[in-house]
Amino acid sequence: MPRRFVWPKQDLVGAHQELTEPVVDLEGFFRGDEEAIKQASDIIKAACLQHGFFQVINHGVDLNLISLAHDHMHNFFKLPTCDKLRVRRMPGSIWGYSSGHADRYLSKLPWKETLSFGYNENCPNPIGIDFFKSTLGKDFEQTGLVYLKYCEAMKGLSLSIMELLAISLGVDRGYYKSFFEDGCSIMRCNFYPPCQEPGLILGTGPHRDPTSLTILHQDQVGGLEVFSDNVWQTVRPRQSALVINIGDTFMALSNGTYKSCLHRAVVNKYEERRSLAFFLCPKEDKVVRPPLDLVCNQGRRMYPDFTWSDLLHFTQKYYRADDATLQNFTKWIISLKSASL
Ligand SMILES: C=C1C[C@]23C[C@H]1CC[C@H]2[C@]1(C)CCC[C@@](C)(C(=O)O)[C@H]1[C@@H]3C(=O)O
Ligand SMILES: O=C(O)CCC(=O)C(=O)O
Ligand SMILES: [Fe+2]
């Protein structure tokens, strides 16, 4: 029986409004029903213009696989710290285990532990560093296999959503799908311990994902909030749904037509919380450039050419991603390019 969502109200930190919509049913899309595809792309367009996020149901991802990914995440995070530190994130790398990013920041540490790794099906070993088996040992070989299947499913769903996003923007249906086909994406497991003073900290602070598209599954505890209509709103967990966020890189790919979603994660006094986040990224050296039609619609380019490698490097070396990452990155890359002239 999934845990009841509503805590005693007086202890609910953060948002007091709840978002249960917009939800897009993908069943018709997978059936190739053009009318249903048009309907889905219309809901997506309205959702991206208003909130920068939507939820999908009948998404084709096996719910047992999602549940397995949560179970293996639970098993990892309950390991003794000494074992988790065997796969700790090394300076300059995004892969591995991190606790509050204390290895990277001195203040405003997020109240969470994370495990991140890359996924690129074009590599002989698609799950980046094969630390599940080679470092954590044979007991975690199955975990590596579960996450390999999970990331495969996430990548497939991401490309379907890219097709629907192209339709919603009125551009060539395959433009974005082909842009991401050979990309190396990021998988991140988030673990948020309970906190006795939940109003004093955040699990993940307000930010827009610098990546292109995020597919997130949160457990039934709840804590994801999006900033929409000038207020923080709780995204009510739906066991069978996946939350889709527009990220900064897609905002540039849409020439600013869609805004990346400002969101955060709050924690609570009572229960630990977990979420699975798959971040779709293009191949690192591919130039991020919107389709010409969208440049004509806006009358000009809203962002300079850049590569995902440039933006990732910026967030890992110079700037902790927040609600203004893309604006600050744009200033940084322009100054870099003019200095090199
Ligand atoms: C490219 C990335 C950087 C972060 C992980 C992925 C996409 C989301 C980014 C992040 C979660 C945004 C909030 C701040 C951050 C430091 C965090 O809380 O983890 C960001 C991630 C990171 O830089 O590790
Ligand atoms: O855990 C959540 O609900 C959100 C996590 C998140 O935004 C992220 O990892 O980028
Ligand atoms: Fe995020």
mmCIF file of C-alpha atoms and ligand atoms in Angstrom:
data_model
loop_
_atom_site.group_PDB
_atom_site.id
_atom_site.type_symbol
_atom_site.label_atom_id
_atom_site.label_comp_id
_atom_site.label_asym_id
_atom_site.label_seq_id
_atom_site.Cartn_x
_atom_site.Cartn_y
_atom_site.Cartn_z
ATOM 1 C CA MET A 1 0.000 0.000 0.000
ATOM 2 C CA PRO A 2 1.764 3.205 -1.096
ATOM 3 C CA ARG A 3 2.371 5.622 1.759
ATOM 4 C CA ARG A 4 -0.341 8.313 2.175
ATOM 5 C CA PHE A 5 1.004 11.514 0.664
ATOM 6 C CA VAL A 6 -0.292 14.165 3.027
ATOM 7 C CA TRP A 7 1.762 14.788 6.184
ATOM 8 C CA PRO A 8 0.233 16.630 9.111
ATOM 9 C CA LYS A 9 -0.224 20.011 7.378
ATOM 10 C CA GLN A 10 1.587 21.971 10.113
ATOM 11 C CA ASP A 11 4.738 20.031 9.273
ATOM 12 C CA LEU A 12 4.453 20.451 5.530
ATOM 13 C CA VAL A 13 7.380 22.618 4.507
ATOM 14 C CA GLY A 14 7.503 24.424 1.180
ATOM 15 C CA ALA A 15 4.576 24.527 -1.192
ATOM 16 C CA HIS A 16 0.984 24.282 -0.033
ATOM 17 C CA GLN A 17 -0.458 24.077 -3.541
ATOM 18 C CA GLU A 18 -0.455 20.827 -5.435
ATOM 19 C CA LEU A 19 -0.135 20.090 -9.147
ATOM 20 C CA THR A 20 -1.661 16.871 -10.443
ATOM 21 C CA GLU A 21 -1.768 18.020 -14.084
ATOM 22 C CA PRO A 22 -0.697 18.261 -16.885
ATOM 23 C CA VAL A 23 -0.661 14.551 -17.708
ATOM 24 C CA VAL A 24 -0.048 13.207 -21.237
ATOM 25 C CA ASP A 25 -1.290 9.720 -22.144
ATOM 26 C CA LEU A 26 1.203 8.231 -24.636
ATOM 27 C CA GLU A 27 -0.873 5.150 -25.504
ATOM 28 C CA GLY A 28 -2.142 6.683 -28.789
ATOM 29 C CA PHE A 29 1.347 7.864 -29.765
ATOM 30 C CA PHE A 30 2.750 4.321 -29.523
ATOM 31 C CA ARG A 31 -0.239 3.053 -31.552
ATOM 32 C CA GLY A 32 0.577 5.582 -34.307
ATOM 33 C CA ASP A 33 -2.850 7.225 -33.975
ATOM 34 C CA GLU A 34 -2.263 10.614 -35.638
ATOM 35 C CA GLU A 35 -5.250 12.243 -33.919
ATOM 36 C CA ALA A 36 -3.975 11.114 -30.496
ATOM 37 C CA ILE A 37 -0.466 12.308 -31.414
ATOM 38 C CA LYS A 38 -1.843 15.756 -32.282
ATOM 39 C CA GLN A 39 -3.742 15.858 -28.966
ATOM 40 C CA ALA A 40 -0.648 14.811 -27.003
ATOM 41 C CA SER A 41 1.548 17.413 -28.709
ATOM 42 C CA ASP A 42 -1.048 20.125 -28.011
ATOM 43 C CA ILE A 43 -1.089 19.245 -24.276
ATOM 44 C CA ILE A 44 2.728 19.190 -24.282
ATOM 45 C CA LYS A 45 2.894 22.613 -25.949
ATOM 46 C CA ALA A 46 0.534 24.177 -23.392
ATOM 47 C CA ALA A 47 2.387 22.455 -20.525
ATOM 48 C CA CYS A 48 5.837 23.562 -21.721
ATOM 49 C CA LEU A 49 4.692 27.148 -22.262
ATOM 50 C CA GLN A 50 3.076 27.344 -18.818
ATOM 51 C CA HIS A 51 5.059 25.051 -16.500
ATOM 52 C CA GLY A 52 8.113 23.677 -18.355
ATOM 53 C CA PHE A 53 7.047 20.218 -17.188
ATOM 54 C CA PHE A 54 4.397 17.537 -17.636
ATOM 55 C CA GLN A 55 3.790 13.957 -16.554
ATOM 56 C CA VAL A 56 3.375 10.976 -18.885
ATOM 57 C CA ILE A 57 1.321 7.807 -18.375
ATOM 58 C CA ASN A 58 1.126 4.674 -20.543
ATOM 59 C CA HIS A 59 4.745 5.544 -21.336
ATOM 60 C CA GLY A 60 5.751 2.013 -22.277
ATOM 61 C CA VAL A 61 8.297 1.670 -19.445
ATOM 62 C CA ASP A 62 7.710 -1.525 -17.442
ATOM 63 C CA LEU A 63 6.498 -0.474 -13.968
ATOM 64 C CA ASN A 64 8.283 -3.520 -12.503
ATOM 65 C CA LEU A 65 11.561 -2.190 -13.946
ATOM 66 C CA ILE A 66 10.964 1.182 -12.262
ATOM 67 C CA SER A 67 10.217 -0.609 -8.999
ATOM 68 C CA LEU A 68 13.390 -2.718 -9.376
ATOM 69 C CA ALA A 69 15.464 0.421 -9.987
ATOM 70 C CA HIS A 70 14.082 1.866 -6.737
ATOM 71 C CA ASP A 71 14.863 -1.370 -4.838
ATOM 72 C CA HIS A 72 18.471 -1.422 -6.061
ATOM 73 C CA MET A 73 18.825 2.289 -5.241
ATOM 74 C CA HIS A 74 17.567 1.506 -1.702
ATOM 75 C CA ASN A 75 20.111 -1.330 -1.393
ATOM 76 C CA PHE A 76 22.966 0.932 -2.501
ATOM 77 C CA PHE A 77 22.207 3.863 -0.191
ATOM 78 C CA LYS A 78 21.820 1.637 2.868
ATOM 79 C CA LEU A 79 25.364 0.317 2.389
ATOM 80 C CA PRO A 80 27.865 1.349 5.102
ATOM 81 C CA THR A 81 29.437 4.721 4.231
ATOM 82 C CA CYS A 82 32.852 3.087 3.767
ATOM 83 C CA ASP A 83 31.417 0.946 0.942
ATOM 84 C CA LYS A 84 29.637 3.891 -0.705
ATOM 85 C CA LEU A 85 32.882 5.880 -0.555
ATOM 86 C CA ARG A 86 34.579 3.185 -2.632
ATOM 87 C CA VAL A 87 32.646 4.629 -5.599
ATOM 88 C CA ARG A 88 32.856 8.260 -4.487
ATOM 89 C CA ARG A 89 32.701 10.978 -7.089
ATOM 90 C CA MET A 90 36.241 12.183 -7.887
ATOM 91 C CA PRO A 91 37.007 15.907 -8.457
ATOM 92 C CA GLY A 92 36.188 16.898 -12.026
ATOM 93 C CA SER A 93 34.024 13.847 -12.599
ATOM 94 C CA ILE A 94 30.236 13.632 -12.475
ATOM 95 C CA TRP A 95 30.281 9.889 -11.974
ATOM 96 C CA GLY A 96 30.028 8.211 -8.576
ATOM 97 C CA TYR A 97 28.673 8.643 -5.048
ATOM 98 C CA SER A 98 28.357 12.043 -3.372
ATOM 99 C CA SER A 99 27.023 13.058 0.023
ATOM 100 C CA GLY A 100 25.605 16.588 -0.027
ATOM 101 C CA HIS A 101 28.274 17.476 -2.591
ATOM 102 C CA ALA A 102 30.443 18.297 0.434
ATOM 103 C CA ASP A 103 33.337 17.348 -1.858
ATOM 104 C CA ARG A 104 32.472 20.314 -4.116
ATOM 105 C CA TYR A 105 30.822 23.018 -2.038
ATOM 106 C CA LEU A 106 31.432 24.621 1.347
ATOM 107 C CA SER A 107 27.939 25.969 2.071
ATOM 108 C CA LYS A 108 24.261 25.556 1.239
ATOM 109 C CA LEU A 109 24.817 21.815 0.967
ATOM 110 C CA PRO A 110 21.841 19.889 -0.350
ATOM 111 C CA TRP A 111 20.315 17.422 2.139
ATOM 112 C CA LYS A 112 20.853 14.379 -0.054
ATOM 113 C CA GLU A 113 23.161 11.625 -1.192
ATOM 114 C CA THR A 114 23.498 10.948 -4.890
ATOM 115 C CA LEU A 115 24.814 8.192 -7.156
ATOM 116 C CA SER A 116 25.439 9.276 -10.744
ATOM 117 C CA PHE A 117 26.731 7.491 -13.815
ATOM 118 C CA GLY A 118 26.763 7.913 -17.579
ATOM 119 C CA TYR A 119 24.736 5.996 -20.154
ATOM 120 C CA ASN A 120 25.771 5.665 -23.795
ATOM 121 C CA GLU A 121 24.423 2.693 -25.716
ATOM 122 C CA ASN A 122 27.066 3.288 -28.391
ATOM 123 C CA CYS A 123 29.818 2.329 -25.899
ATOM 124 C CA PRO A 124 30.948 -1.271 -25.322
ATOM 125 C CA ASN A 125 30.055 -0.762 -21.627
ATOM 126 C CA PRO A 126 27.047 1.643 -21.831
ATOM 127 C CA ILE A 127 26.901 2.312 -18.079
ATOM 128 C CA GLY A 128 29.950 4.616 -17.930
ATOM 129 C CA ILE A 129 32.330 3.394 -15.254
ATOM 130 C CA ASP A 130 31.344 -0.209 -14.537
ATOM 131 C CA PHE A 131 31.608 0.380 -10.806
ATOM 132 C CA PHE A 132 28.646 -1.768 -9.936
ATOM 133 C CA LYS A 133 30.509 -5.015 -10.525
ATOM 134 C CA SER A 134 34.175 -4.028 -10.717
ATOM 135 C CA THR A 135 34.159 -1.841 -7.575
ATOM 136 C CA LEU A 136 31.169 -2.815 -5.443
ATOM 137 C CA GLY A 137 31.629 -6.502 -6.151
ATOM 138 C CA LYS A 138 29.586 -9.389 -7.464
ATOM 139 C CA ASP A 139 26.552 -8.579 -5.220
ATOM 140 C CA PHE A 140 26.007 -5.459 -7.298
ATOM 141 C CA GLU A 141 26.419 -7.038 -10.717
ATOM 142 C CA GLN A 142 22.604 -7.364 -10.862
ATOM 143 C CA THR A 143 22.298 -3.662 -9.988
ATOM 144 C CA GLY A 144 24.379 -2.784 -13.036
ATOM 145 C CA LEU A 145 22.113 -4.921 -15.221
ATOM 146 C CA VAL A 146 18.955 -3.330 -13.778
ATOM 147 C CA TYR A 147 20.262 0.185 -14.442
ATOM 148 C CA LEU A 148 21.397 -0.786 -17.911
ATOM 149 C CA LYS A 149 17.815 -1.886 -18.728
ATOM 150 C CA TYR A 150 16.382 1.175 -16.955
ATOM 151 C CA CYS A 151 18.586 3.611 -18.909
ATOM 152 C CA GLU A 152 17.758 1.821 -22.181
ATOM 153 C CA ALA A 153 14.058 2.341 -21.431
ATOM 154 C CA MET A 154 14.622 5.981 -20.447
ATOM 155 C CA LYS A 155 16.597 6.704 -23.624
ATOM 156 C CA GLY A 156 13.859 5.161 -25.780
ATOM 157 C CA LEU A 157 11.151 7.187 -24.043
ATOM 158 C CA SER A 158 13.272 10.379 -24.305
ATOM 159 C CA LEU A 159 13.494 10.002 -28.104
ATOM 160 C CA SER A 160 9.707 9.508 -28.336
ATOM 161 C CA ILE A 161 9.201 12.675 -26.299
ATOM 162 C CA MET A 162 11.677 14.515 -28.541
ATOM 163 C CA GLU A 163 9.463 13.564 -31.497
ATOM 164 C CA LEU A 164 6.381 14.948 -29.722
ATOM 165 C CA LEU A 165 8.256 18.127 -28.733
ATOM 166 C CA ALA A 166 9.235 18.678 -32.396
ATOM 167 C CA ILE A 167 5.592 18.239 -33.470
ATOM 168 C CA SER A 168 4.445 20.630 -30.714
ATOM 169 C CA LEU A 169 6.930 23.249 -31.976
ATOM 170 C CA GLY A 170 5.919 22.753 -35.601
ATOM 171 C CA VAL A 171 9.391 21.672 -36.733
ATOM 172 C CA ASP A 172 10.599 18.570 -38.573
ATOM 173 C CA ARG A 173 9.469 15.555 -36.510
ATOM 174 C CA GLY A 174 12.916 13.946 -36.550
ATOM 175 C CA TYR A 175 15.014 17.062 -35.856
ATOM 176 C CA TYR A 176 15.489 16.592 -32.120
ATOM 177 C CA LYS A 177 15.239 12.809 -32.139
ATOM 178 C CA SER A 178 18.238 12.512 -34.477
ATOM 179 C CA PHE A 179 20.095 15.213 -32.513
ATOM 180 C CA PHE A 180 20.061 13.022 -29.378
ATOM 181 C CA GLU A 181 20.369 9.517 -30.816
ATOM 182 C CA ASP A 182 24.162 9.306 -30.276
ATOM 183 C CA GLY A 183 24.266 11.207 -26.985
ATOM 184 C CA CYS A 184 25.768 10.173 -23.637
ATOM 185 C CA SER A 185 23.143 10.793 -20.932
ATOM 186 C CA ILE A 186 23.401 10.987 -17.142
ATOM 187 C CA MET A 187 21.568 8.729 -14.678
ATOM 188 C CA ARG A 188 21.243 9.951 -11.120
ATOM 189 C CA CYS A 189 19.799 8.259 -8.017
ATOM 190 C CA ASN A 190 18.770 10.724 -5.280
ATOM 191 C CA PHE A 191 18.435 9.735 -1.621
ATOM 192 C CA TYR A 192 17.006 12.293 0.824
ATOM 193 C CA PRO A 193 17.270 11.355 4.537
ATOM 194 C CA PRO A 194 14.597 12.731 6.924
ATOM 195 C CA CYS A 195 15.538 15.989 8.669
ATOM 196 C CA GLN A 196 14.408 17.213 12.106
ATOM 197 C CA GLU A 197 14.443 20.818 10.809
ATOM 198 C CA PRO A 198 13.099 20.380 7.266
ATOM 199 C CA GLY A 199 12.288 24.079 6.936
ATOM 200 C CA LEU A 200 15.944 25.033 7.331
ATOM 201 C CA ILE A 201 17.376 23.045 4.417
ATOM 202 C CA LEU A 202 16.538 21.758 0.940
ATOM 203 C CA GLY A 203 17.036 18.317 -0.560
ATOM 204 C CA THR A 204 17.898 19.955 -3.868
ATOM 205 C CA GLY A 205 17.873 23.742 -4.126
ATOM 206 C CA PRO A 206 15.931 25.723 -6.742
ATOM 207 C CA HIS A 207 17.402 25.046 -10.178
ATOM 208 C CA ARG A 208 16.783 24.389 -13.825
ATOM 209 C CA ASP A 209 18.445 21.221 -15.097
ATOM 210 C CA PRO A 210 21.255 22.334 -17.449
ATOM 211 C CA THR A 211 20.643 19.161 -19.504
ATOM 212 C CA SER A 212 18.026 18.802 -22.259
ATOM 213 C CA LEU A 213 15.212 16.657 -20.873
ATOM 214 C CA THR A 214 14.793 15.028 -17.462
ATOM 215 C CA ILE A 215 12.694 11.928 -16.868
ATOM 216 C CA LEU A 216 12.092 11.658 -13.142
ATOM 217 C CA HIS A 217 10.344 9.036 -11.045
ATOM 218 C CA GLN A 218 9.801 10.009 -7.415
ATOM 219 C CA ASP A 219 8.679 7.553 -4.745
ATOM 220 C CA GLN A 220 5.376 7.982 -2.939
ATOM 221 C CA VAL A 221 6.810 10.178 -0.183
ATOM 222 C CA GLY A 222 6.684 13.331 -2.307
ATOM 223 C CA GLY A 223 8.890 16.428 -2.258
ATOM 224 C CA LEU A 224 9.331 17.559 -5.862
ATOM 225 C CA GLU A 225 8.128 21.145 -6.352
ATOM 226 C CA VAL A 226 7.983 23.277 -9.488
ATOM 227 C CA PHE A 227 7.839 27.065 -9.594
ATOM 228 C CA SER A 228 4.878 27.857 -11.803
ATOM 229 C CA ASP A 229 2.398 30.766 -11.919
ATOM 230 C CA ASN A 230 4.722 32.582 -9.489
ATOM 231 C CA VAL A 231 4.353 30.037 -6.695
ATOM 232 C CA TRP A 232 6.046 26.789 -5.585
ATOM 233 C CA GLN A 233 3.711 23.883 -6.252
ATOM 234 C CA THR A 234 4.074 20.298 -5.104
ATOM 235 C CA VAL A 235 4.068 17.693 -7.889
ATOM 236 C CA ARG A 236 1.943 14.971 -6.372
ATOM 237 C CA PRO A 237 3.626 11.562 -6.842
ATOM 238 C CA ARG A 238 1.945 9.144 -9.247
ATOM 239 C CA GLN A 239 3.382 5.635 -9.023
ATOM 240 C CA SER A 240 2.659 4.861 -12.707
ATOM 241 C CA ALA A 241 3.648 8.265 -14.127
ATOM 242 C CA LEU A 242 7.005 9.768 -15.102
ATOM 243 C CA VAL A 243 7.727 13.489 -14.661
ATOM 244 C CA ILE A 244 9.258 15.198 -17.701
ATOM 245 C CA ASN A 245 11.191 18.479 -17.201
ATOM 246 C CA ILE A 246 12.458 20.753 -19.962
ATOM 247 C CA GLY A 247 16.134 21.580 -19.311
ATOM 248 C CA ASP A 248 18.327 24.560 -20.247
ATOM 249 C CA THR A 249 19.868 22.875 -23.294
ATOM 250 C CA PHE A 250 16.433 22.187 -24.766
ATOM 251 C CA MET A 251 15.397 25.764 -23.995
ATOM 252 C CA ALA A 252 18.273 26.822 -26.311
ATOM 253 C CA LEU A 253 17.326 24.135 -28.868
ATOM 254 C CA SER A 254 13.814 25.626 -28.947
ATOM 255 C CA ASN A 255 15.351 29.119 -29.305
ATOM 256 C CA GLY A 256 13.737 30.091 -26.020
ATOM 257 C CA THR A 257 10.223 29.059 -27.083
ATOM 258 C CA TYR A 258 10.025 26.617 -24.159
ATOM 259 C CA LYS A 259 11.490 27.695 -20.808
ATOM 260 C CA SER A 260 13.428 25.210 -18.687
ATOM 261 C CA CYS A 261 11.531 24.160 -15.576
ATOM 262 C CA LEU A 262 12.482 25.804 -12.253
ATOM 263 C CA HIS A 263 12.138 23.115 -9.585
ATOM 264 C CA ARG A 264 13.466 21.953 -6.199
ATOM 265 C CA ALA A 265 13.114 19.056 -3.768
ATOM 266 C CA VAL A 266 12.022 19.516 -0.138
ATOM 267 C CA VAL A 267 12.515 16.936 2.616
ATOM 268 C CA ASN A 268 10.424 16.009 5.663
ATOM 269 C CA LYS A 269 10.773 14.979 9.298
ATOM 270 C CA TYR A 270 9.298 11.539 8.945
ATOM 271 C CA GLU A 271 10.578 9.536 6.024
ATOM 272 C CA GLU A 272 13.513 9.179 3.704
ATOM 273 C CA ARG A 273 12.721 9.930 0.072
ATOM 274 C CA ARG A 274 14.212 8.666 -3.181
ATOM 275 C CA SER A 275 13.991 9.676 -6.813
ATOM 276 C CA LEU A 276 15.422 8.409 -10.100
ATOM 277 C CA ALA A 277 16.484 11.132 -12.560
ATOM 278 C CA PHE A 278 17.540 10.390 -16.157
ATOM 279 C CA PHE A 279 19.085 13.442 -17.851
ATOM 280 C CA LEU A 280 19.057 13.297 -21.664
ATOM 281 C CA CYS A 281 22.140 14.921 -23.181
ATOM 282 C CA PRO A 282 23.419 15.222 -26.769
ATOM 283 C CA LYS A 283 26.878 14.033 -27.833
ATOM 284 C CA GLU A 284 29.264 16.354 -26.016
ATOM 285 C CA ASP A 285 30.807 17.984 -29.102
ATOM 286 C CA LYS A 286 27.523 18.512 -31.008
ATOM 287 C CA VAL A 287 26.697 22.210 -31.539
ATOM 288 C CA VAL A 288 23.437 23.207 -29.827
ATOM 289 C CA ARG A 289 21.530 25.096 -32.507
ATOM 290 C CA PRO A 290 17.730 25.547 -32.893
ATOM 291 C CA PRO A 291 15.904 24.725 -36.159
ATOM 292 C CA LEU A 292 15.823 27.706 -38.572
ATOM 293 C CA ASP A 293 11.996 27.888 -38.387
ATOM 294 C CA LEU A 294 12.185 28.743 -34.669
ATOM 295 C CA VAL A 295 14.848 31.404 -35.269
ATOM 296 C CA CYS A 296 12.576 32.992 -37.895
ATOM 297 C CA ASN A 297 9.591 32.804 -35.492
ATOM 298 C CA GLN A 298 11.528 34.723 -32.814
ATOM 299 C CA GLY A 299 13.240 36.980 -35.363
ATOM 300 C CA ARG A 300 16.717 36.219 -33.973
ATOM 301 C CA ARG A 301 18.908 33.650 -32.200
ATOM 302 C CA MET A 302 18.227 33.836 -28.449
ATOM 303 C CA TYR A 303 21.429 31.955 -27.497
ATOM 304 C CA PRO A 304 24.895 31.577 -29.104
ATOM 305 C CA ASP A 305 26.150 28.293 -30.542
ATOM 306 C CA PHE A 306 27.602 26.118 -27.771
ATOM 307 C CA THR A 307 28.234 22.436 -27.073
ATOM 308 C CA TRP A 308 26.857 20.389 -24.186
ATOM 309 C CA SER A 309 30.482 19.812 -23.208
ATOM 310 C CA ASP A 310 30.873 23.613 -22.765
ATOM 311 C CA LEU A 311 27.785 23.862 -20.535
ATOM 312 C CA LEU A 312 28.602 20.727 -18.508
ATOM 313 C CA HIS A 313 32.153 22.007 -17.944
ATOM 314 C CA PHE A 314 30.744 25.374 -16.811
ATOM 315 C CA THR A 315 28.461 23.719 -14.224
ATOM 316 C CA GLN A 316 31.175 21.377 -12.972
ATOM 317 C CA LYS A 317 34.058 23.824 -12.791
ATOM 318 C CA TYR A 318 32.726 27.362 -12.368
ATOM 319 C CA TYR A 319 29.033 27.590 -11.527
ATOM 320 C CA ARG A 320 26.638 25.523 -9.390
ATOM 321 C CA ALA A 321 23.533 25.100 -11.529
ATOM 322 C CA ASP A 322 20.680 27.249 -10.220
ATOM 323 C CA ASP A 323 17.739 29.214 -11.703
ATOM 324 C CA ALA A 324 19.971 31.405 -13.900
ATOM 325 C CA THR A 325 22.574 28.978 -15.227
ATOM 326 C CA LEU A 326 21.925 29.511 -18.950
ATOM 327 C CA GLN A 327 22.023 33.317 -18.726
ATOM 328 C CA ASN A 328 25.317 33.219 -16.832
ATOM 329 C CA PHE A 329 26.731 30.540 -19.105
ATOM 330 C CA THR A 330 25.815 32.658 -22.158
ATOM 331 C CA LYS A 331 27.751 35.639 -20.757
ATOM 332 C CA TRP A 332 30.690 33.348 -19.916
ATOM 333 C CA ILE A 333 30.899 31.659 -23.336
ATOM 334 C CA ILE A 334 30.554 34.977 -25.216
ATOM 335 C CA SER A 335 33.367 36.528 -23.134
ATOM 336 C CA LEU A 336 35.483 33.422 -23.708
ATOM 337 C CA LYS A 337 34.934 33.556 -27.481
ATOM 338 C CA SER A 338 35.609 37.315 -27.717
ATOM 339 C CA ALA A 339 38.794 36.908 -25.639
ATOM 340 C CA SER A 340 40.038 34.285 -28.095
ATOM 341 C CA LEU A 341 39.498 36.557 -31.173
HETATM 342 C C1 LIG B 1 24.464 18.268 -15.443
HETATM 343 C C2 LIG B 1 24.034 18.109 -14.196
HETATM 344 C C3 LIG B 1 24.492 18.895 -13.033
HETATM 345 C C4 LIG B 1 23.515 18.425 -11.921
HETATM 346 C C5 LIG B 1 23.230 16.998 -12.310
HETATM 347 C C6 LIG B 1 22.979 17.125 -13.791
HETATM 348 C C7 LIG B 1 21.582 17.800 -14.003
HETATM 349 C C8 LIG B 1 21.077 18.530 -12.731
HETATM 350 C C9 LIG B 1 22.221 19.275 -12.002
HETATM 351 C C10 LIG B 1 21.905 19.653 -10.531
HETATM 352 C C11 LIG B 1 21.081 18.546 -9.841
HETATM 353 C C12 LIG B 1 21.150 20.992 -10.391
HETATM 354 C C13 LIG B 1 21.125 21.442 -8.921
HETATM 355 C C14 LIG B 1 22.550 21.590 -8.347
HETATM 356 C C15 LIG B 1 23.386 20.284 -8.471
HETATM 357 C C16 LIG B 1 24.819 20.632 -8.035
HETATM 358 C C17 LIG B 1 22.888 19.241 -7.480
HETATM 359 O O1 LIG B 1 22.186 19.609 -6.499
HETATM 360 O O2 LIG B 1 23.196 18.041 -7.635
HETATM 361 C C18 LIG B 1 23.338 19.836 -9.969
HETATM 362 C C19 LIG B 1 24.033 18.567 -10.451
HETATM 363 C C20 LIG B 1 25.578 18.576 -10.350
HETATM 364 O O3 LIG B 1 26.222 19.610 -10.711
HETATM 365 O O4 LIG B 1 26.109 17.548 -9.897
HETATM 366 O O1 LIG B 2 14.417 14.476 -6.320
HETATM 367 C C1 LIG B 2 13.668 15.230 -6.987
HETATM 368 O O2 LIG B 2 12.426 15.177 -6.926
HETATM 369 C C2 LIG B 2 14.291 16.273 -7.918
HETATM 370 C C3 LIG B 2 15.750 16.001 -8.193
HETATM 371 C C4 LIG B 2 16.296 16.965 -9.228
HETATM 372 O O3 LIG B 2 15.709 17.975 -9.560
HETATM 373 C C5 LIG B 2 17.588 16.658 -9.879
HETATM 374 O O4 LIG B 2 18.249 15.666 -9.469
HETATM 375 O O5 LIG B 2 17.930 17.455 -10.817
HETATM 376 FE FE FE B 3 16.576 18.862 -11.343
#
